[in-house]
mmCIF file of C-alpha atoms and ligand atoms in Angstrom:
data_model
loop_
_atom_site.group_PDB
_atom_site.id
_atom_site.type_symbol
_atom_site.label_atom_id
_atom_site.label_comp_id
_atom_site.label_asym_id
_atom_site.label_seq_id
_atom_site.Cartn_x
_atom_site.Cartn_y
_atom_site.Cartn_z
ATOM 1 C CA MET A 83 14.001 6.765 -28.381
ATOM 2 C CA PHE A 84 16.167 9.824 -28.799
ATOM 3 C CA ILE A 85 17.409 10.035 -32.311
ATOM 4 C CA ILE A 86 19.620 13.024 -31.895
ATOM 5 C CA HIS A 87 23.243 12.971 -32.779
ATOM 6 C CA GLN A 88 26.107 15.383 -32.733
ATOM 7 C CA LEU A 89 24.422 18.364 -31.243
ATOM 8 C CA PRO A 90 26.347 21.403 -30.149
ATOM 9 C CA ARG A 91 26.645 22.073 -26.448
ATOM 10 C CA LEU A 92 25.306 25.596 -26.413
ATOM 11 C CA GLN A 93 25.434 27.163 -22.971
ATOM 12 C CA PHE A 94 24.182 24.265 -20.948
ATOM 13 C CA LEU A 95 25.520 21.815 -18.488
ATOM 14 C CA HIS A 96 26.346 18.608 -20.191
ATOM 15 C CA ILE A 97 24.493 15.781 -18.496
ATOM 16 C CA PRO A 98 24.826 12.315 -19.989
ATOM 17 C CA ILE A 99 21.489 10.811 -20.943
ATOM 18 C CA SER A 100 20.559 8.119 -18.476
ATOM 19 C CA PRO A 101 18.041 5.323 -18.955
ATOM 20 C CA LEU A 102 14.458 6.553 -18.920
ATOM 21 C CA THR A 103 13.151 4.374 -16.172
ATOM 22 C CA THR A 104 14.696 4.332 -12.743
ATOM 23 C CA ARG A 105 13.027 1.117 -11.749
ATOM 24 C CA LYS A 106 10.187 -1.098 -12.605
ATOM 25 C CA PRO A 107 7.537 0.969 -10.874
ATOM 26 C CA LYS A 108 4.776 -0.592 -8.838
ATOM 27 C CA LYS A 109 2.385 0.777 -11.389
ATOM 28 C CA LEU A 110 3.451 4.022 -12.767
ATOM 29 C CA TYR A 111 3.709 6.561 -15.452
ATOM 30 C CA LEU A 112 1.754 7.197 -18.431
ATOM 31 C CA ILE A 113 -0.133 6.747 -21.489
ATOM 32 C CA THR A 114 -4.194 6.504 -23.683
ATOM 33 C CA SER A 115 -5.132 6.646 -27.147
ATOM 34 C CA THR A 116 -6.067 10.268 -27.784
ATOM 35 C CA LEU A 117 -4.955 13.606 -26.482
ATOM 36 C CA LEU A 118 -7.438 15.799 -24.684
ATOM 37 C CA SER A 119 -8.755 17.828 -27.564
ATOM 38 C CA ASN A 120 -6.638 18.494 -30.565
ATOM 39 C CA PRO A 121 -3.280 19.821 -29.504
ATOM 40 C CA THR A 122 -0.997 20.570 -32.352
ATOM 41 C CA PRO A 123 2.385 18.943 -32.164
ATOM 42 C CA VAL A 124 4.963 21.585 -31.475
ATOM 43 C CA SER A 125 8.165 21.766 -33.360
ATOM 44 C CA ILE A 126 11.037 22.909 -31.263
ATOM 45 C CA PRO A 127 13.917 24.217 -33.270
ATOM 46 C CA ILE A 128 17.256 22.883 -32.267
ATOM 47 C CA SER A 129 20.611 23.959 -33.531
ATOM 48 C CA GLU A 130 22.522 22.730 -36.481
ATOM 49 C CA PRO A 131 24.473 19.540 -35.928
ATOM 50 C CA GLY A 132 27.881 20.183 -34.470
ATOM 51 C CA PRO A 133 30.438 18.319 -32.378
ATOM 52 C CA ALA A 134 29.293 15.135 -30.669
ATOM 53 C CA SER A 135 27.236 15.758 -27.569
ATOM 54 C CA ASN A 136 24.186 14.479 -25.768
ATOM 55 C CA SER A 137 22.831 17.916 -25.076
ATOM 56 C CA VAL A 138 19.969 19.612 -26.783
ATOM 57 C CA THR A 139 18.152 22.733 -25.906
ATOM 58 C CA VAL A 140 14.460 23.396 -25.782
ATOM 59 C CA THR A 141 12.573 26.375 -24.566
ATOM 60 C CA THR A 142 9.411 25.676 -22.650
ATOM 61 C CA SER A 143 7.655 28.792 -23.790
ATOM 62 C CA LEU A 144 7.981 27.644 -27.362
ATOM 63 C CA SER A 145 6.573 24.305 -26.591
ATOM 64 C CA HIS A 146 3.264 24.473 -24.926
ATOM 65 C CA PHE A 147 -0.055 22.843 -25.012
ATOM 66 C CA SER A 148 -2.400 25.452 -23.721
ATOM 67 C CA THR A 149 -5.957 24.921 -22.582
ATOM 68 C CA SER A 150 -8.524 27.640 -22.551
ATOM 69 C CA SER A 151 -9.233 28.150 -18.874
ATOM 70 C CA SER A 152 -5.763 28.985 -17.606
ATOM 71 C CA GLN A 153 -4.983 32.654 -17.395
ATOM 72 C CA SER A 154 -1.269 32.233 -17.259
ATOM 73 C CA PRO A 155 0.863 35.314 -17.177
ATOM 74 C CA PRO A 156 3.425 35.643 -19.924
ATOM 75 C CA GLN A 157 6.084 33.112 -19.128
ATOM 76 C CA GLU A 158 9.778 33.527 -19.200
ATOM 77 C CA ASN A 159 11.713 31.140 -21.319
ATOM 78 C CA ILE A 160 13.206 28.256 -19.482
ATOM 79 C CA GLN A 161 15.821 26.442 -21.416
ATOM 80 C CA LEU A 162 16.044 22.753 -20.833
ATOM 81 C CA SER A 163 18.456 20.209 -22.029
ATOM 82 C CA LEU A 164 16.843 17.124 -23.480
ATOM 83 C CA GLU A 165 17.860 15.073 -20.460
ATOM 84 C CA LYS A 166 15.816 17.357 -18.255
ATOM 85 C CA LEU A 167 12.576 16.574 -20.011
ATOM 86 C CA PHE A 168 10.228 14.034 -18.531
ATOM 87 C CA VAL A 169 9.545 11.630 -21.359
ATOM 88 C CA PRO A 170 6.843 9.078 -20.522
ATOM 89 C CA PRO A 171 7.302 5.452 -21.477
ATOM 90 C CA GLU A 172 6.094 4.515 -24.956
ATOM 91 C CA THR A 173 6.729 8.099 -26.050
ATOM 92 C CA GLU A 174 9.226 9.189 -28.631
ATOM 93 C CA VAL A 175 11.090 12.428 -28.792
ATOM 94 C CA SER A 176 12.902 12.480 -32.032
ATOM 95 C CA SER A 177 14.586 14.827 -34.377
ATOM 96 C CA SER A 178 13.482 14.927 -37.968
ATOM 97 C CA GLU A 179 15.830 15.143 -40.882
ATOM 98 C CA ASN A 180 16.001 18.909 -40.784
ATOM 99 C CA GLY A 181 17.001 18.951 -37.137
ATOM 100 C CA ILE A 182 13.610 19.751 -35.673
ATOM 101 C CA LEU A 183 12.817 18.172 -32.337
ATOM 102 C CA SER A 184 9.154 17.307 -32.284
ATOM 103 C CA ALA A 185 7.428 16.985 -28.967
ATOM 104 C CA ARG A 186 4.347 18.052 -27.140
ATOM 105 C CA ILE A 187 5.382 19.677 -23.918
ATOM 106 C CA LEU A 188 2.990 21.020 -21.345
ATOM 107 C CA ARG A 189 3.349 24.738 -20.849
ATOM 108 C CA GLY A 190 5.429 25.756 -17.858
ATOM 109 C CA SER A 191 6.717 22.244 -17.317
ATOM 110 C CA ASN A 192 9.262 19.693 -18.504
ATOM 111 C CA ILE A 193 6.558 17.152 -19.294
ATOM 112 C CA VAL A 194 6.226 15.579 -22.700
ATOM 113 C CA LEU A 195 2.679 14.496 -23.469
ATOM 114 C CA SER A 196 2.101 10.892 -24.360
ATOM 115 C CA LYS A 197 -0.661 9.070 -26.146
ATOM 116 C CA TYR A 198 -2.158 8.306 -22.740
ATOM 117 C CA ALA A 199 -2.952 11.948 -21.967
ATOM 118 C CA GLY A 200 -6.529 13.115 -22.118
ATOM 119 C CA GLY A 201 -9.170 10.619 -21.093
ATOM 120 C CA GLY A 202 -10.984 11.972 -18.036
ATOM 121 C CA ALA A 203 -8.683 14.943 -17.569
ATOM 122 C CA GLU A 204 -11.511 17.324 -16.690
ATOM 123 C CA VAL A 205 -12.973 17.405 -13.208
ATOM 124 C CA VAL A 206 -16.721 16.923 -13.457
ATOM 125 C CA ASN A 207 -17.408 16.170 -9.835
ATOM 126 C CA ALA A 208 -15.474 15.998 -6.618
ATOM 127 C CA GLU A 209 -16.506 14.835 -3.195
ATOM 128 C CA PHE A 210 -14.849 14.347 0.137
ATOM 129 C CA VAL A 211 -14.916 10.635 0.986
ATOM 130 C CA LYS A 212 -13.086 10.016 4.238
ATOM 131 C CA SER A 213 -10.270 10.814 6.617
ATOM 132 C CA SER A 214 -8.030 7.907 7.541
ATOM 133 C CA VAL A 215 -5.501 7.627 10.299
ATOM 134 C CA THR A 216 -3.604 4.654 8.893
ATOM 135 C CA THR A 217 -2.867 3.318 5.426
ATOM 136 C CA GLU A 218 -5.060 0.300 6.148
ATOM 137 C CA ASP A 219 -8.054 2.584 6.811
ATOM 138 C CA CYS A 220 -7.872 4.158 3.343
ATOM 139 C CA PRO A 221 -10.553 3.378 0.734
ATOM 140 C CA SER A 222 -10.210 -0.122 -0.625
ATOM 141 C CA ASP A 223 -12.023 0.175 -3.948
ATOM 142 C CA GLY A 224 -8.778 0.046 -5.929
ATOM 143 C CA LEU A 225 -9.164 3.393 -7.715
ATOM 144 C CA PRO A 226 -5.906 5.114 -8.671
ATOM 145 C CA GLU A 227 -4.816 8.074 -6.537
ATOM 146 C CA PHE A 228 -2.452 11.045 -6.393
ATOM 147 C CA ALA A 229 -1.179 12.329 -3.069
ATOM 148 C CA LEU A 230 -0.560 16.038 -2.508
ATOM 149 C CA VAL A 231 2.100 16.803 0.044
ATOM 150 C CA GLY A 232 4.190 19.812 0.981
ATOM 151 C CA ARG A 233 5.305 22.164 3.695
ATOM 152 C CA SER A 234 2.596 23.898 5.715
ATOM 153 C CA ASN A 235 1.563 27.085 3.961
ATOM 154 C CA VAL A 236 2.942 25.976 0.583
ATOM 155 C CA GLY A 237 -0.509 26.456 -0.960
ATOM 156 C CA LYS A 238 -1.773 22.872 -0.904
ATOM 157 C CA SER A 239 -5.384 23.667 0.028
ATOM 158 C CA SER A 240 -5.509 26.469 -2.525
ATOM 159 C CA LEU A 241 -4.217 24.153 -5.235
ATOM 160 C CA LEU A 242 -6.657 21.415 -4.340
ATOM 161 C CA ASN A 243 -9.549 23.877 -4.491
ATOM 162 C CA SER A 244 -8.276 25.220 -7.798
ATOM 163 C CA LEU A 245 -8.004 21.720 -9.281
ATOM 164 C CA VAL A 246 -11.567 20.830 -8.385
ATOM 165 C CA ARG A 247 -12.865 24.386 -8.971
ATOM 166 C CA ARG A 248 -14.489 24.467 -5.569
ATOM 167 C CA LYS A 249 -13.672 27.289 -3.213
ATOM 168 C CA ARG A 250 -13.859 25.361 0.003
ATOM 169 C CA LEU A 251 -13.591 21.647 -0.627
ATOM 170 C CA ALA A 252 -10.113 21.435 0.856
ATOM 171 C CA LEU A 253 -11.319 23.123 4.016
ATOM 172 C CA THR A 254 -12.479 19.661 4.966
ATOM 173 C CA SER A 255 -8.843 18.714 5.443
ATOM 174 C CA LYS A 256 -8.305 21.731 7.683
ATOM 175 C CA LYS A 257 -11.083 20.931 10.112
ATOM 176 C CA PRO A 258 -9.942 20.187 13.645
ATOM 177 C CA GLY A 259 -8.909 16.569 13.945
ATOM 178 C CA LYS A 260 -8.366 16.099 10.221
ATOM 179 C CA THR A 261 -5.146 18.009 9.655
ATOM 180 C CA GLN A 262 -3.105 14.959 10.607
ATOM 181 C CA CYS A 263 -5.166 12.540 8.512
ATOM 182 C CA ILE A 264 -5.036 11.074 5.034
ATOM 183 C CA ASN A 265 -7.988 12.808 3.383
ATOM 184 C CA HIS A 266 -9.478 11.213 0.268
ATOM 185 C CA PHE A 267 -11.427 13.195 -2.332
ATOM 186 C CA ARG A 268 -13.066 11.165 -5.098
ATOM 187 C CA ILE A 269 -12.958 12.761 -8.534
ATOM 188 C CA ASN A 270 -15.396 11.834 -11.311
ATOM 189 C CA ASP A 271 -16.181 8.670 -9.361
ATOM 190 C CA SER A 272 -13.045 7.190 -10.856
ATOM 191 C CA TRP A 273 -9.915 8.388 -9.061
ATOM 192 C CA TYR A 274 -8.742 10.083 -5.867
ATOM 193 C CA LEU A 275 -6.920 13.216 -4.900
ATOM 194 C CA VAL A 276 -5.387 12.610 -1.499
ATOM 195 C CA ASP A 277 -4.518 15.452 0.836
ATOM 196 C CA LEU A 278 -1.744 14.542 3.245
ATOM 197 C CA PRO A 279 -0.757 16.524 6.338
ATOM 198 C CA GLY A 280 1.608 19.416 5.710
ATOM 199 C CA TYR A 281 5.114 18.967 7.058
ATOM 200 C CA GLY A 282 7.662 21.336 8.541
ATOM 201 C CA TYR A 283 5.241 23.233 10.702
ATOM 202 C CA ALA A 284 7.672 24.934 13.062
ATOM 203 C CA ALA A 285 5.306 25.014 16.012
ATOM 204 C CA ALA A 286 4.512 21.296 15.859
ATOM 205 C CA PRO A 287 5.949 19.358 18.783
ATOM 206 C CA HIS A 288 8.807 16.994 18.022
ATOM 207 C CA GLU A 289 6.711 13.888 18.695
ATOM 208 C CA VAL A 290 4.034 15.037 16.254
ATOM 209 C CA ARG A 291 6.659 15.532 13.561
ATOM 210 C CA ILE A 292 8.089 12.046 14.120
ATOM 211 C CA ASP A 293 4.582 10.598 13.984
ATOM 212 C CA TRP A 294 3.851 12.489 10.809
ATOM 213 C CA ASP A 295 6.949 11.064 9.212
ATOM 214 C CA LYS A 296 6.107 7.518 10.166
ATOM 215 C CA PHE A 297 2.535 7.812 9.113
ATOM 216 C CA THR A 298 3.002 9.403 5.693
ATOM 217 C CA LYS A 299 6.043 7.356 4.820
ATOM 218 C CA ASP A 300 4.121 4.194 5.610
ATOM 219 C CA TYR A 301 1.404 5.425 3.250
ATOM 220 C CA PHE A 302 3.919 6.137 0.457
ATOM 221 C CA LEU A 303 5.571 2.763 0.800
ATOM 222 C CA ASN A 304 2.486 0.609 1.247
ATOM 223 C CA ARG A 305 -0.355 2.094 -0.749
ATOM 224 C CA PRO A 306 -0.632 -0.023 -3.912
ATOM 225 C CA THR A 307 -3.016 2.370 -5.694
ATOM 226 C CA LEU A 308 -0.746 5.397 -5.305
ATOM 227 C CA VAL A 309 0.135 6.425 -8.849
ATOM 228 C CA SER A 310 2.329 9.387 -7.976
ATOM 229 C CA VAL A 311 3.142 11.757 -5.151
ATOM 230 C CA PHE A 312 2.751 15.417 -6.036
ATOM 231 C CA LEU A 313 5.318 17.252 -3.944
ATOM 232 C CA LEU A 314 4.475 20.950 -3.642
ATOM 233 C CA VAL A 315 7.342 23.415 -3.454
ATOM 234 C CA ASP A 316 7.004 27.195 -3.072
ATOM 235 C CA ALA A 317 8.657 28.726 -6.139
ATOM 236 C CA SER A 318 8.525 32.243 -4.740
ATOM 237 C CA ILE A 319 11.342 31.536 -2.276
ATOM 238 C CA PRO A 320 14.680 29.734 -2.501
ATOM 239 C CA ALA A 321 14.715 25.971 -1.888
ATOM 240 C CA LYS A 322 14.217 24.899 1.723
ATOM 241 C CA LYS A 323 16.285 22.121 3.244
ATOM 242 C CA ILE A 324 13.221 20.213 4.376
ATOM 243 C CA ASP A 325 11.789 20.143 0.829
ATOM 244 C CA LEU A 326 15.093 18.867 -0.523
ATOM 245 C CA GLU A 327 15.184 16.182 2.156
ATOM 246 C CA TYR A 328 11.686 15.169 1.240
ATOM 247 C CA ALA A 329 12.459 14.935 -2.461
ATOM 248 C CA SER A 330 15.583 12.986 -1.596
ATOM 249 C CA TRP A 331 13.629 10.485 0.490
ATOM 250 C CA LEU A 332 11.099 9.956 -2.298
ATOM 251 C CA GLY A 333 13.904 9.512 -4.818
ATOM 252 C CA GLN A 334 15.808 7.046 -2.670
ATOM 253 C CA ASN A 335 12.685 5.022 -2.074
ATOM 254 C CA GLN A 336 11.752 5.169 -5.728
ATOM 255 C CA ILE A 337 8.357 6.630 -5.069
ATOM 256 C CA PRO A 338 7.037 8.200 -8.288
ATOM 257 C CA MET A 339 7.036 11.944 -7.823
ATOM 258 C CA THR A 340 5.893 15.038 -9.672
ATOM 259 C CA LEU A 341 7.087 18.424 -8.424
ATOM 260 C CA ILE A 342 4.434 21.104 -8.294
ATOM 261 C CA PHE A 343 5.924 24.558 -7.978
ATOM 262 C CA THR A 344 3.395 26.855 -6.299
ATOM 263 C CA LYS A 345 2.950 30.639 -6.100
ATOM 264 C CA CYS A 346 4.570 31.265 -9.471
ATOM 265 C CA ASP A 347 2.591 34.506 -9.744
ATOM 266 C CA LYS A 348 4.758 36.050 -6.995
ATOM 267 C CA ARG A 349 7.307 37.693 -9.165
ATOM 268 C CA LYS A 350 8.549 40.677 -7.208
ATOM 269 C CA LYS A 351 12.246 40.317 -6.676
ATOM 270 C CA ARG A 352 12.472 42.207 -3.426
ATOM 271 C CA LYS A 353 10.011 39.945 -1.714
ATOM 272 C CA ASN A 354 11.269 36.570 -2.774
ATOM 273 C CA GLY A 355 14.905 36.605 -1.857
ATOM 274 C CA GLY A 356 16.104 38.106 -5.102
ATOM 275 C CA LYS A 357 15.146 35.298 -7.451
ATOM 276 C CA ARG A 358 12.284 34.898 -9.850
ATOM 277 C CA PRO A 359 10.159 31.722 -9.684
ATOM 278 C CA GLU A 360 11.822 30.417 -12.851
ATOM 279 C CA GLU A 361 15.236 30.711 -11.215
ATOM 280 C CA ASN A 362 14.089 29.019 -8.019
ATOM 281 C CA VAL A 363 12.604 26.220 -10.115
ATOM 282 C CA GLN A 364 15.881 25.739 -11.962
ATOM 283 C CA ASP A 365 17.877 25.844 -8.732
ATOM 284 C CA PHE A 366 15.662 23.193 -7.212
ATOM 285 C CA GLN A 367 16.233 20.915 -10.208
ATOM 286 C CA GLU A 368 19.959 21.233 -9.794
ATOM 287 C CA LEU A 369 19.822 20.536 -6.076
ATOM 288 C CA ILE A 370 17.817 17.324 -6.464
ATOM 289 C CA ARG A 371 19.535 16.076 -9.594
ATOM 290 C CA ASP A 372 21.573 13.435 -7.829
ATOM 291 C CA PHE A 373 18.562 11.941 -6.095
ATOM 292 C CA PHE A 374 17.060 10.686 -9.348
ATOM 293 C CA GLN A 375 18.353 8.689 -12.279
ATOM 294 C CA THR A 376 16.068 10.582 -14.617
ATOM 295 C CA ALA A 377 14.524 14.016 -14.298
ATOM 296 C CA PRO A 378 11.234 13.907 -12.409
ATOM 297 C CA PRO A 379 8.303 15.737 -13.992
ATOM 298 C CA TRP A 380 7.623 19.281 -12.774
ATOM 299 C CA ILE A 381 4.963 21.927 -13.404
ATOM 300 C CA MET A 382 4.813 25.621 -12.498
ATOM 301 C CA THR A 383 1.507 26.693 -10.973
ATOM 302 C CA SER A 384 -0.404 29.495 -9.327
ATOM 303 C CA SER A 385 -3.706 29.206 -7.553
ATOM 304 C CA VAL A 386 -4.205 32.939 -8.062
ATOM 305 C CA THR A 387 -4.062 32.856 -11.865
ATOM 306 C CA ASN A 388 -4.843 29.140 -12.265
ATOM 307 C CA GLN A 389 -1.578 28.729 -14.124
ATOM 308 C CA GLY A 390 -0.739 25.048 -14.381
ATOM 309 C CA ARG A 391 -4.180 23.824 -13.377
ATOM 310 C CA ASP A 392 -5.085 22.198 -16.677
ATOM 311 C CA GLU A 393 -1.534 21.027 -17.140
ATOM 312 C CA ILE A 394 -1.611 19.162 -13.813
ATOM 313 C CA LEU A 395 -4.901 17.517 -14.735
ATOM 314 C CA LEU A 396 -3.599 16.482 -18.123
ATOM 315 C CA HIS A 397 -0.438 15.089 -16.606
ATOM 316 C CA MET A 398 -2.499 13.207 -14.014
ATOM 317 C CA SER A 399 -4.614 11.785 -16.821
ATOM 318 C CA GLN A 400 -1.622 10.358 -18.621
ATOM 319 C CA LEU A 401 -0.176 8.875 -15.439
ATOM 320 C CA ARG A 402 -3.547 7.432 -14.521
ATOM 321 C CA ASN A 403 -4.409 6.015 -17.914
ATOM 322 C CA TYR A 404 -1.030 4.368 -18.185
ATOM 323 C CA TRP A 405 -1.383 2.939 -14.683
ATOM 324 C CA LEU A 406 -4.809 1.532 -15.533
ATOM 325 C CA LYS A 407 -3.461 -0.221 -18.610
ATOM 326 C CA HIS A 408 -0.453 -1.826 -16.974
HETATM 327 P P1 GDP B 70 -1.545 25.099 2.882
HETATM 328 O O1 GDP B 70 -1.238 25.349 4.315
HETATM 329 O O2 GDP B 70 -0.418 24.431 2.184
HETATM 330 O O3 GDP B 70 -2.858 24.407 2.650
HETATM 331 O O4 GDP B 70 -1.626 26.542 2.184
HETATM 332 P P2 GDP B 70 -2.870 27.450 1.796
HETATM 333 O O5 GDP B 70 -3.534 26.968 0.543
HETATM 334 O O6 GDP B 70 -3.748 27.618 2.987
HETATM 335 O O7 GDP B 70 -2.114 28.809 1.426
HETATM 336 C C1 GDP B 70 -1.241 29.439 2.342
HETATM 337 C C2 GDP B 70 -1.139 30.919 1.982
HETATM 338 O O8 GDP B 70 -0.546 31.081 0.703
HETATM 339 C C3 GDP B 70 -2.496 31.612 1.914
HETATM 340 O O9 GDP B 70 -2.340 32.924 2.398
HETATM 341 C C4 GDP B 70 -2.799 31.632 0.424
HETATM 342 O O10 GDP B 70 -3.642 32.702 0.045
HETATM 343 C C5 GDP B 70 -1.414 31.788 -0.174
HETATM 344 N N1 GDP B 70 -1.323 31.168 -1.506
HETATM 345 C C6 GDP B 70 -1.630 29.894 -1.818
HETATM 346 N N2 GDP B 70 -1.420 29.654 -3.127
HETATM 347 C C7 GDP B 70 -0.975 30.803 -3.658
HETATM 348 C C8 GDP B 70 -0.572 31.189 -4.985
HETATM 349 O O11 GDP B 70 -0.585 30.418 -5.950
HETATM 350 N N3 GDP B 70 -0.131 32.485 -5.147
HETATM 351 C C9 GDP B 70 -0.095 33.362 -4.106
HETATM 352 N N4 GDP B 70 0.343 34.585 -4.373
HETATM 353 N N5 GDP B 70 -0.458 33.030 -2.861
HETATM 354 C C10 GDP B 70 -0.894 31.765 -2.625
#
């Protein structure tokens, strides 16, 4: 596991390292034999040994695995303490003798790549399968699935279309009568992307909101093939209470969760409440810290530039491949 001793504190919050797994998941988290193509391990310099501490600093921009199709804008450095990285099971993050922390971290994320990343990461085909109104109605073929959920207007349809490289596939979920359904899209005939109804729609009547809660929470709690929820959060604005409540509920119920920060291309200060996406992302981490024993994985994305697209797919592949093996 971590083989790092006596690191200096630098300018970061000191957070004691907690155990890597919060629970024995239903079937969760990562791992296959080869990485997608041939990513080079990245060496992240860390500081000279100093007084005893559990903190270490990495900079995400130094540590990226980049795939060819993303046109990510230049990214600002985000400094992360080691405890804020998402380290999959069966994955080591260690320091070598000369104080170099070696890890493969997905660009614009806190996610360390494991040996399970890669197999089937690319989307070759995608098709809408069905809309279900209850968990019991969902497909019963046992394929692993990832559920996308977020506030209305967060960019869920855009992200889904960007992931499958189809301009209008997610429109299916927006057709009358289907917005309040669990919509299954089969990918490569081997796994599902699941589009769940958006929450927090101000105009929705109270009863509809209660129903939504009951319905999606039942799905989260009782769907055995759910590998991870992907909770979408708009990074162009400060954290919203409803998103924090949602993350809190998932954390308390130990539902595996990945945070997908959307609209990271919206960088103009005036329009986004004075903070850049990177700052909103960091703030969100701080606000949800107490809900989780270990840092949940997160990825910064944009459906306009396709930033984060390949990273999400690679992360999904490691979660999926691990799930299939355990
Ligand atoms: P949904 O209601 O969550 O499905 O959200 P949509 O995908 O329909 O997007 C809502 C609005 O946000 C639309 O006007 C999109 O064009 C816009 N949008 C979605 N994703 C992005 C993004 O990554 N960057 C920017 N700048 N706008 C986005």
